[in-house]
Amino acid sequence: MAFGRPRKLETEGELYEYAVGALGRRMRSVAELKRLLRQRVDFENEIGQTLVEIVIRRLKDQGYLSDAKYAAAYSAFRRDNDRFGRRRVTTDLKIKGVHGEVIESAVESAFAEANEEKQAREYLKRKRLQKPKDKKQAARIFRALMRAGFGAKTIFGILKKWDVEEETLENFESESQG
């Protein structure tokens, strides 16, 4: 069975029902939901644009759609379940179209009490990464922690406690700045 183009919705009620269903499946930012709704209307004409804005306004007024709540929930989830660091969560929220001030306050409150080194160690445990035996394994751990959004200071602290050679750490330091 081939999937065709999504059926175009023509009334506010249909578009609203679709939006509520999409929010029922998972939380979304305002920008994500707008992208989704634009595919369901004739967005080239003014009627389609107006329909999307009306539905978004209605969902915000009813409390179903809030970037601040979304960013707070997303930050806490990624911190607790995926064990990601502050930078990774911030980057992911930017990609999802959440505004900078909202991201900053949500991430700050989510990571206010978090111990970044403990978080990084839990991430390593979750990924089954252990004390490196050579430079190659140390580099793998370093890059994995960088991708996960942890700060260089935290990463170097962990690697120093694991007795990684000073020369190797200097190479990583130049890599993290470049």
Coordinates of N, CA and C in Angstrom, one line a residue:
M1 N 0.8 -1.2 0.0 CA 0.0 0.0 0.0 C 0.9 1.2 0.0
A2 N 0.7 2.1 -1.0 CA 1.5 3.3 -1.0 C 0.8 4.4 -0.3
F3 N 1.6 5.2 0.3 CA 1.1 6.4 1.0 C 1.1 7.6 0.1
G4 N -0.1 8.2 -0.1 CA -0.1 9.4 -0.9 C 0.1 10.7 -0.1
R5 N -0.2 11.7 -0.7 CA -0.1 13.0 0.0 C -1.2 13.1 1.1
P6 N -0.9 13.8 2.2 CA -1.9 13.9 3.2 C -3.2 14.7 2.7
R7 N -4.3 14.3 3.1 CA -5.6 14.9 2.7 C -5.6 16.4 3.2
K8 N -5.9 17.3 2.4 CA -6.0 18.7 2.8 C -7.2 18.9 3.6
L9 N -7.1 19.6 4.7 CA -8.2 20.0 5.6 C -8.6 21.4 5.2
E10 N -9.9 21.6 5.2 CA -10.5 22.9 4.7 C -11.2 23.7 5.8
T11 N -11.5 23.1 6.9 CA -12.2 23.9 7.9 C -11.4 24.0 9.2
E12 N -11.7 25.0 10.0 CA -11.0 25.2 11.3 C -11.2 24.0 12.2
G13 N -12.4 23.4 12.2 CA -12.7 22.3 13.0 C -11.9 21.1 12.7
E14 N -11.8 20.8 11.4 CA -11.0 19.6 11.0 C -9.5 19.8 11.4
L15 N -9.0 21.0 11.1 CA -7.6 21.3 11.4 C -7.4 21.2 12.9
Y16 N -8.3 21.7 13.7 CA -8.2 21.7 15.2 C -8.2 20.2 15.7
E17 N -9.1 19.4 15.1 CA -9.1 18.0 15.5 C -7.8 17.3 15.2
Y18 N -7.2 17.6 14.0 CA -6.0 17.0 13.6 C -4.9 17.5 14.6
A19 N -4.8 18.8 14.9 CA -3.8 19.3 15.8 C -3.9 18.7 17.2
V20 N -5.1 18.5 17.7 CA -5.3 17.9 19.1 C -4.8 16.4 19.0
G21 N -5.1 15.7 17.9 CA -4.7 14.4 17.8 C -3.1 14.3 17.8
A22 N -2.5 15.2 17.1 CA -1.1 15.3 17.0 C -0.4 15.6 18.3
L23 N -1.1 16.4 19.1 CA -0.6 16.8 20.5 C -0.9 15.6 21.4
G24 N -1.9 14.8 21.1 CA -2.2 13.7 21.9 C -1.2 12.5 21.8
R25 N -0.6 12.5 20.6 CA 0.4 11.5 20.4 C 1.7 11.8 21.1
R26 N 2.1 13.1 21.0 CA 3.3 13.5 21.8 C 3.3 15.0 21.9
M27 N 4.0 15.5 22.9 CA 4.1 17.0 23.0 C 4.9 17.6 21.9
R28 N 4.6 18.8 21.5 CA 5.3 19.5 20.4 C 5.4 20.9 20.7
S29 N 6.5 21.5 20.1 CA 6.7 23.0 20.2 C 5.7 23.6 19.3
V30 N 5.5 24.9 19.4 CA 4.7 25.7 18.5 C 5.2 25.6 17.1
A31 N 6.5 25.7 16.9 CA 7.0 25.6 15.5 C 6.8 24.3 14.9
E32 N 7.0 23.2 15.7 CA 6.8 21.8 15.2 C 5.3 21.6 14.7
L33 N 4.4 22.1 15.6 CA 3.0 21.9 15.2 C 2.6 22.8 14.0
K34 N 3.2 24.0 13.9 CA 2.9 24.8 12.7 C 3.4 24.1 11.5
R35 N 4.6 23.5 11.5 CA 5.1 22.8 10.3 C 4.2 21.6 10.0
L36 N 3.7 21.0 11.0 CA 2.8 19.8 10.7 C 1.5 20.3 10.1
L37 N 0.9 21.4 10.6 CA -0.4 21.9 10.1 C -0.3 22.5 8.7
R38 N 0.9 23.1 8.4 CA 1.0 23.7 7.1 C 0.9 22.6 6.0
Q39 N 1.3 21.4 6.3 CA 1.2 20.3 5.3 C -0.2 19.9 5.1
R40 N -1.1 20.2 6.0 CA -2.5 19.8 5.9 C -3.4 20.8 5.3
V41 N -2.9 22.0 5.0 CA -3.8 23.1 4.5 C -3.1 23.6 3.2
D42 N -3.8 24.4 2.4 CA -3.3 25.0 1.2 C -2.6 26.3 1.8
F43 N -1.3 26.2 2.1 CA -0.6 27.2 2.8 C -0.2 28.4 1.9
E44 N -0.3 28.2 0.6 CA 0.1 29.3 -0.3 C -1.0 30.4 -0.3
N45 N -2.2 30.1 0.0 CA -3.2 31.1 0.0 C -3.4 31.6 1.5
E46 N -4.0 32.8 1.6 CA -4.2 33.5 2.9 C -5.1 32.7 3.8
I47 N -6.1 32.0 3.3 CA -7.0 31.2 4.1 C -6.3 30.1 4.9
G48 N -5.4 29.4 4.2 CA -4.6 28.4 4.9 C -3.8 28.9 6.0
Q49 N -3.1 30.0 5.7 CA -2.2 30.7 6.7 C -3.1 31.1 7.9
T50 N -4.2 31.7 7.7 CA -5.1 32.2 8.7 C -5.6 31.0 9.6
L51 N -6.0 29.9 8.9 CA -6.5 28.7 9.6 C -5.4 28.2 10.6
V52 N -4.2 28.1 10.1 CA -3.1 27.6 11.0 C -3.0 28.5 12.2
E53 N -3.0 29.8 12.0 CA -2.8 30.8 13.1 C -4.0 30.7 14.1
I54 N -5.2 30.6 13.6 CA -6.4 30.5 14.4 C -6.3 29.3 15.3
V55 N -5.9 28.1 14.7 CA -5.8 26.9 15.5 C -4.7 27.0 16.5
I56 N -3.6 27.5 16.2 CA -2.5 27.7 17.1 C -2.9 28.6 18.3
R57 N -3.6 29.7 18.0 CA -4.0 30.6 19.0 C -5.0 29.9 19.9
R58 N -5.9 29.2 19.4 CA -7.0 28.5 20.1 C -6.3 27.4 21.1
L59 N -5.3 26.7 20.6 CA -4.6 25.7 21.4 C -3.8 26.4 22.5
K60 N -3.2 27.5 22.2 CA -2.5 28.2 23.3 C -3.5 28.8 24.4
D61 N -4.6 29.3 23.9 CA -5.6 29.8 24.9 C -6.1 28.8 25.8
Q62 N -6.3 27.6 25.2 CA -6.8 26.4 26.0 C -5.8 25.7 26.9
G63 N -4.5 26.1 26.7 CA -3.4 25.6 27.5 C -2.9 24.3 27.0
Y64 N -3.2 23.9 25.7 CA -2.7 22.7 25.1 C -1.4 22.8 24.5
L65 N -1.0 24.1 24.3 CA 0.3 24.3 23.5 C 1.0 25.5 24.2
S66 N 2.2 25.1 24.7 CA 3.0 26.1 25.4 C 4.5 25.7 25.3
D67 N 5.3 26.6 24.6 CA 6.7 26.3 24.5 C 7.4 26.2 25.8
A68 N 7.0 27.0 26.8 CA 7.7 27.0 28.1 C 7.5 25.7 28.8
K69 N 6.2 25.2 28.8 CA 5.9 23.9 29.4 C 6.7 22.7 28.6
Y70 N 6.6 22.9 27.3 CA 7.3 21.9 26.4 C 8.8 21.8 26.7
A71 N 9.4 23.0 26.8 CA 10.9 23.1 27.0 C 11.2 22.5 28.4
A72 N 10.4 22.8 29.4 CA 10.7 22.3 30.7 C 10.6 20.8 30.8
A73 N 9.5 20.3 30.2 CA 9.3 18.8 30.2 C 10.4 18.1 29.4
Y74 N 10.7 18.7 28.2 CA 11.7 18.1 27.4 C 13.1 18.1 28.1
S75 N 13.5 19.2 28.7 CA 14.7 19.3 29.4 C 14.8 18.3 30.5
A76 N 13.8 18.1 31.3 CA 13.8 17.2 32.4 C 13.9 15.8 31.9
F77 N 13.1 15.5 30.9 CA 13.1 14.1 30.3 C 14.5 13.7 29.8
R78 N 15.1 14.6 29.0 CA 16.4 14.3 28.4 C 17.5 14.2 29.5
R79 N 17.4 15.0 30.6 CA 18.3 15.0 31.7 C 18.2 13.6 32.4
D80 N 17.0 13.2 32.7 CA 16.7 12.1 33.6 C 16.8 10.7 32.8
N81 N 16.3 10.7 31.6 CA 16.2 9.4 30.9 C 17.4 9.2 30.0
D82 N 17.8 10.2 29.2 CA 18.9 10.0 28.3 C 20.2 10.4 28.9
R83 N 20.2 11.1 30.0 CA 21.4 11.5 30.7 C 22.2 12.5 29.9
F84 N 21.6 13.3 29.1 CA 22.3 14.3 28.3 C 22.7 15.5 29.1
G85 N 23.7 16.2 28.6 CA 24.2 17.4 29.3 C 23.4 18.6 28.8
R86 N 23.7 19.7 29.5 CA 23.0 21.0 29.2 C 23.1 21.4 27.7
R87 N 24.3 21.3 27.2 CA 24.5 21.8 25.8 C 23.7 21.0 24.8
R88 N 23.6 19.7 24.9 CA 22.8 18.9 24.0 C 21.4 19.2 24.1
V89 N 20.8 19.4 25.3 CA 19.4 19.7 25.4 C 19.1 21.1 24.8
T90 N 20.0 22.0 25.0 CA 19.8 23.4 24.4 C 19.8 23.3 22.9
T91 N 20.7 22.6 22.3 CA 20.8 22.4 20.9 C 19.5 21.8 20.3
D92 N 19.1 20.7 21.0 CA 17.9 20.0 20.5 C 16.7 20.9 20.5
L93 N 16.5 21.7 21.6 CA 15.4 22.6 21.7 C 15.4 23.7 20.6
K94 N 16.6 24.2 20.3 CA 16.8 25.1 19.2 C 16.3 24.5 17.9
I95 N 16.7 23.3 17.6 CA 16.3 22.6 16.4 C 14.8 22.5 16.3
K96 N 14.1 22.3 17.5 CA 12.7 22.2 17.5 C 11.9 23.5 17.4
G97 N 12.7 24.6 17.4 CA 12.1 25.9 17.1 C 11.6 26.6 18.3
V98 N 12.2 26.3 19.5 CA 11.8 27.0 20.7 C 12.7 28.2 20.8
H99 N 12.2 29.4 21.3 CA 12.9 30.6 21.4 C 14.0 30.6 22.5
G100 N 15.0 31.3 22.3 CA 16.2 31.4 23.1 C 16.0 31.6 24.6
E101 N 15.1 32.6 24.9 CA 14.9 32.9 26.3 C 14.1 31.8 27.0
V102 N 13.2 31.2 26.3 CA 12.4 30.0 26.9 C 13.4 28.9 27.1
I103 N 14.3 28.6 26.2 CA 15.2 27.5 26.3 C 16.1 27.8 27.5
E104 N 16.6 29.0 27.6 CA 17.6 29.3 28.7 C 16.9 29.1 30.0
S105 N 15.7 29.6 30.2 CA 15.1 29.4 31.6 C 14.7 28.0 31.9
A106 N 14.3 27.2 30.8 CA 13.9 25.8 31.1 C 15.1 25.0 31.4
V107 N 16.2 25.2 30.6 CA 17.4 24.4 30.8 C 18.0 24.7 32.1
E108 N 18.0 26.0 32.5 CA 18.6 26.4 33.7 C 17.9 25.8 34.9
S109 N 16.6 25.8 34.9 CA 15.8 25.2 36.0 C 15.9 23.7 36.0
A110 N 16.0 23.1 34.9 CA 16.2 21.6 34.8 C 17.5 21.1 35.3
F111 N 18.6 21.9 35.0 CA 19.9 21.5 35.4 C 20.5 22.2 36.6
A112 N 19.6 23.0 37.3 CA 20.1 23.8 38.5 C 20.7 22.9 39.5
E113 N 20.0 21.8 39.8 CA 20.5 20.9 40.9 C 21.3 19.7 40.4
A114 N 21.5 19.6 39.1 CA 22.2 18.4 38.6 C 23.7 18.6 38.7
N115 N 24.3 17.5 39.1 CA 25.8 17.4 39.2 C 26.2 16.9 37.9
E116 N 26.9 17.8 37.1 CA 27.3 17.4 35.7 C 28.2 16.2 35.7
E117 N 29.2 16.1 36.6 CA 30.1 15.0 36.6 C 29.3 13.7 36.8
K118 N 28.4 13.7 37.8 CA 27.6 12.5 38.1 C 26.7 12.1 36.9
Q119 N 26.2 13.2 36.3 CA 25.4 13.0 35.1 C 26.2 12.3 33.9
A120 N 27.4 12.8 33.7 CA 28.3 12.3 32.7 C 28.7 10.8 33.0
R121 N 28.9 10.5 34.3 CA 29.3 9.2 34.6 C 28.1 8.2 34.4
E122 N 26.9 8.7 34.7 CA 25.7 7.9 34.4 C 25.5 7.7 32.9
Y123 N 25.8 8.7 32.2 CA 25.7 8.6 30.7 C 26.7 7.5 30.2
L124 N 27.9 7.5 30.7 CA 28.9 6.5 30.4 C 28.5 5.1 30.7
K125 N 27.9 5.0 31.9 CA 27.4 3.7 32.4 C 26.3 3.2 31.5
R126 N 25.4 4.1 31.1 CA 24.3 3.8 30.2 C 24.8 3.3 28.9
K127 N 25.8 3.9 28.4 CA 26.4 3.6 27.1 C 27.4 2.5 27.2
R128 N 27.6 2.0 28.4 CA 28.6 0.9 28.7 C 30.0 1.2 28.2
L129 N 30.4 2.5 28.5 CA 31.7 2.9 28.2 C 32.5 2.9 29.5
Q130 N 33.7 2.2 29.5 CA 34.5 2.0 30.7 C 35.8 2.7 30.5
K131 N 36.6 2.6 31.6 CA 37.9 3.2 31.7 C 38.7 2.9 30.4
P132 N 39.2 3.9 29.7 CA 40.0 3.6 28.5 C 41.3 2.9 28.7
K133 N 41.7 2.0 27.8 CA 42.9 1.3 27.9 C 44.0 1.9 27.0
D134 N 43.6 2.7 26.0 CA 44.6 3.4 25.1 C 44.0 4.7 24.7
K135 N 44.8 5.4 23.8 CA 44.4 6.7 23.3 C 43.1 6.7 22.5
K136 N 43.0 5.6 21.7 CA 41.8 5.5 20.8 C 40.5 5.4 21.7
Q137 N 40.5 4.6 22.7 CA 39.3 4.5 23.6 C 39.1 5.8 24.3
A138 N 40.2 6.4 24.7 CA 40.0 7.7 25.4 C 39.4 8.7 24.5
A139 N 39.8 8.7 23.2 CA 39.2 9.7 22.3 C 37.7 9.4 22.0
R140 N 37.4 8.1 22.0 CA 36.0 7.7 21.8 C 35.1 8.2 22.9
I141 N 35.6 8.0 24.2 CA 34.9 8.5 25.3 C 34.8 10.0 25.3
F142 N 35.9 10.7 25.0 CA 35.9 12.2 24.9 C 34.8 12.7 23.9
R143 N 34.8 12.1 22.8 CA 33.8 12.5 21.7 C 32.4 12.2 22.1
A144 N 32.2 11.0 22.7 CA 30.8 10.6 23.1 C 30.3 11.6 24.1
L145 N 31.1 12.0 25.1 CA 30.7 13.0 26.1 C 30.5 14.4 25.5
M146 N 31.3 14.8 24.5 CA 31.1 16.0 23.8 C 29.7 16.0 23.1
R147 N 29.4 14.9 22.4 CA 28.2 14.8 21.6 C 27.0 14.8 22.6
A148 N 27.2 14.3 23.8 CA 26.1 14.2 24.8 C 25.9 15.6 25.5
G149 N 26.7 16.5 25.2 CA 26.5 17.9 25.7 C 27.1 18.2 27.0
F150 N 28.2 17.6 27.4 CA 28.9 17.9 28.6 C 30.0 18.8 28.3
G151 N 30.3 19.6 29.3 CA 31.4 20.6 29.2 C 32.8 20.0 29.3
A152 N 33.7 20.7 28.6 CA 35.1 20.2 28.6 C 35.7 20.0 30.0
K153 N 35.4 20.9 30.9 CA 35.9 20.8 32.2 C 35.5 19.5 32.9
T154 N 34.3 19.1 32.7 CA 33.7 17.9 33.3 C 34.4 16.7 32.7
I155 N 34.5 16.7 31.3 CA 35.1 15.6 30.6 C 36.6 15.4 31.0
F156 N 37.3 16.5 31.1 CA 38.7 16.4 31.5 C 38.8 15.9 32.9
G157 N 37.9 16.3 33.8 CA 37.9 15.8 35.2 C 37.8 14.3 35.2
I158 N 36.9 13.8 34.5 CA 36.6 12.3 34.5 C 37.9 11.6 33.9
L159 N 38.4 12.1 32.8 CA 39.5 11.5 32.1 C 40.8 11.5 33.0
K160 N 41.0 12.6 33.7 CA 42.1 12.7 34.7 C 42.0 11.7 35.8
K161 N 40.8 11.5 36.3 CA 40.6 10.5 37.4 C 40.8 9.1 36.9
W162 N 40.7 8.9 35.6 CA 41.0 7.6 35.0 C 42.4 7.5 34.5
D163 N 43.2 8.4 34.9 CA 44.7 8.4 34.6 C 45.0 8.4 33.1
V164 N 44.3 9.2 32.4 CA 44.6 9.3 30.9 C 45.8 10.2 30.8
E165 N 46.7 9.8 29.9 CA 48.0 10.6 29.8 C 47.7 12.1 29.6
E166 N 48.6 12.9 30.1 CA 48.5 14.4 30.0 C 48.6 14.8 28.5
E167 N 49.5 14.1 27.8 CA 49.6 14.5 26.3 C 48.3 14.2 25.6
T168 N 47.7 13.2 25.9 CA 46.4 12.8 25.2 C 45.3 13.9 25.6
L169 N 45.3 14.3 26.8 CA 44.4 15.3 27.3 C 44.6 16.7 26.5
E170 N 45.9 17.0 26.3 CA 46.2 18.3 25.6 C 45.7 18.2 24.2
N171 N 45.9 17.0 23.6 CA 45.3 16.9 22.2 C 43.8 17.1 22.2
F172 N 43.1 16.5 23.2 CA 41.7 16.7 23.2 C 41.3 18.1 23.4
E173 N 42.1 18.8 24.3 CA 41.8 20.2 24.5 C 41.9 21.1 23.3
S174 N 42.9 20.8 22.5 CA 43.0 21.6 21.2 C 41.9 21.2 20.2
E175 N 41.4 19.9 20.3 CA 40.3 19.5 19.4 C 39.0 20.1 19.9
S176 N 38.8 20.3 21.2 CA 37.5 20.8 21.7 C 37.4 22.3 21.4
Q177 N 38.6 23.0 21.3 CA 38.6 24.4 21.0 C 38.5 24.7 19.5
G178 N 38.9 23.8 18.7 CA 39.0 24.0 17.3 C 37.8 23.7 16.6

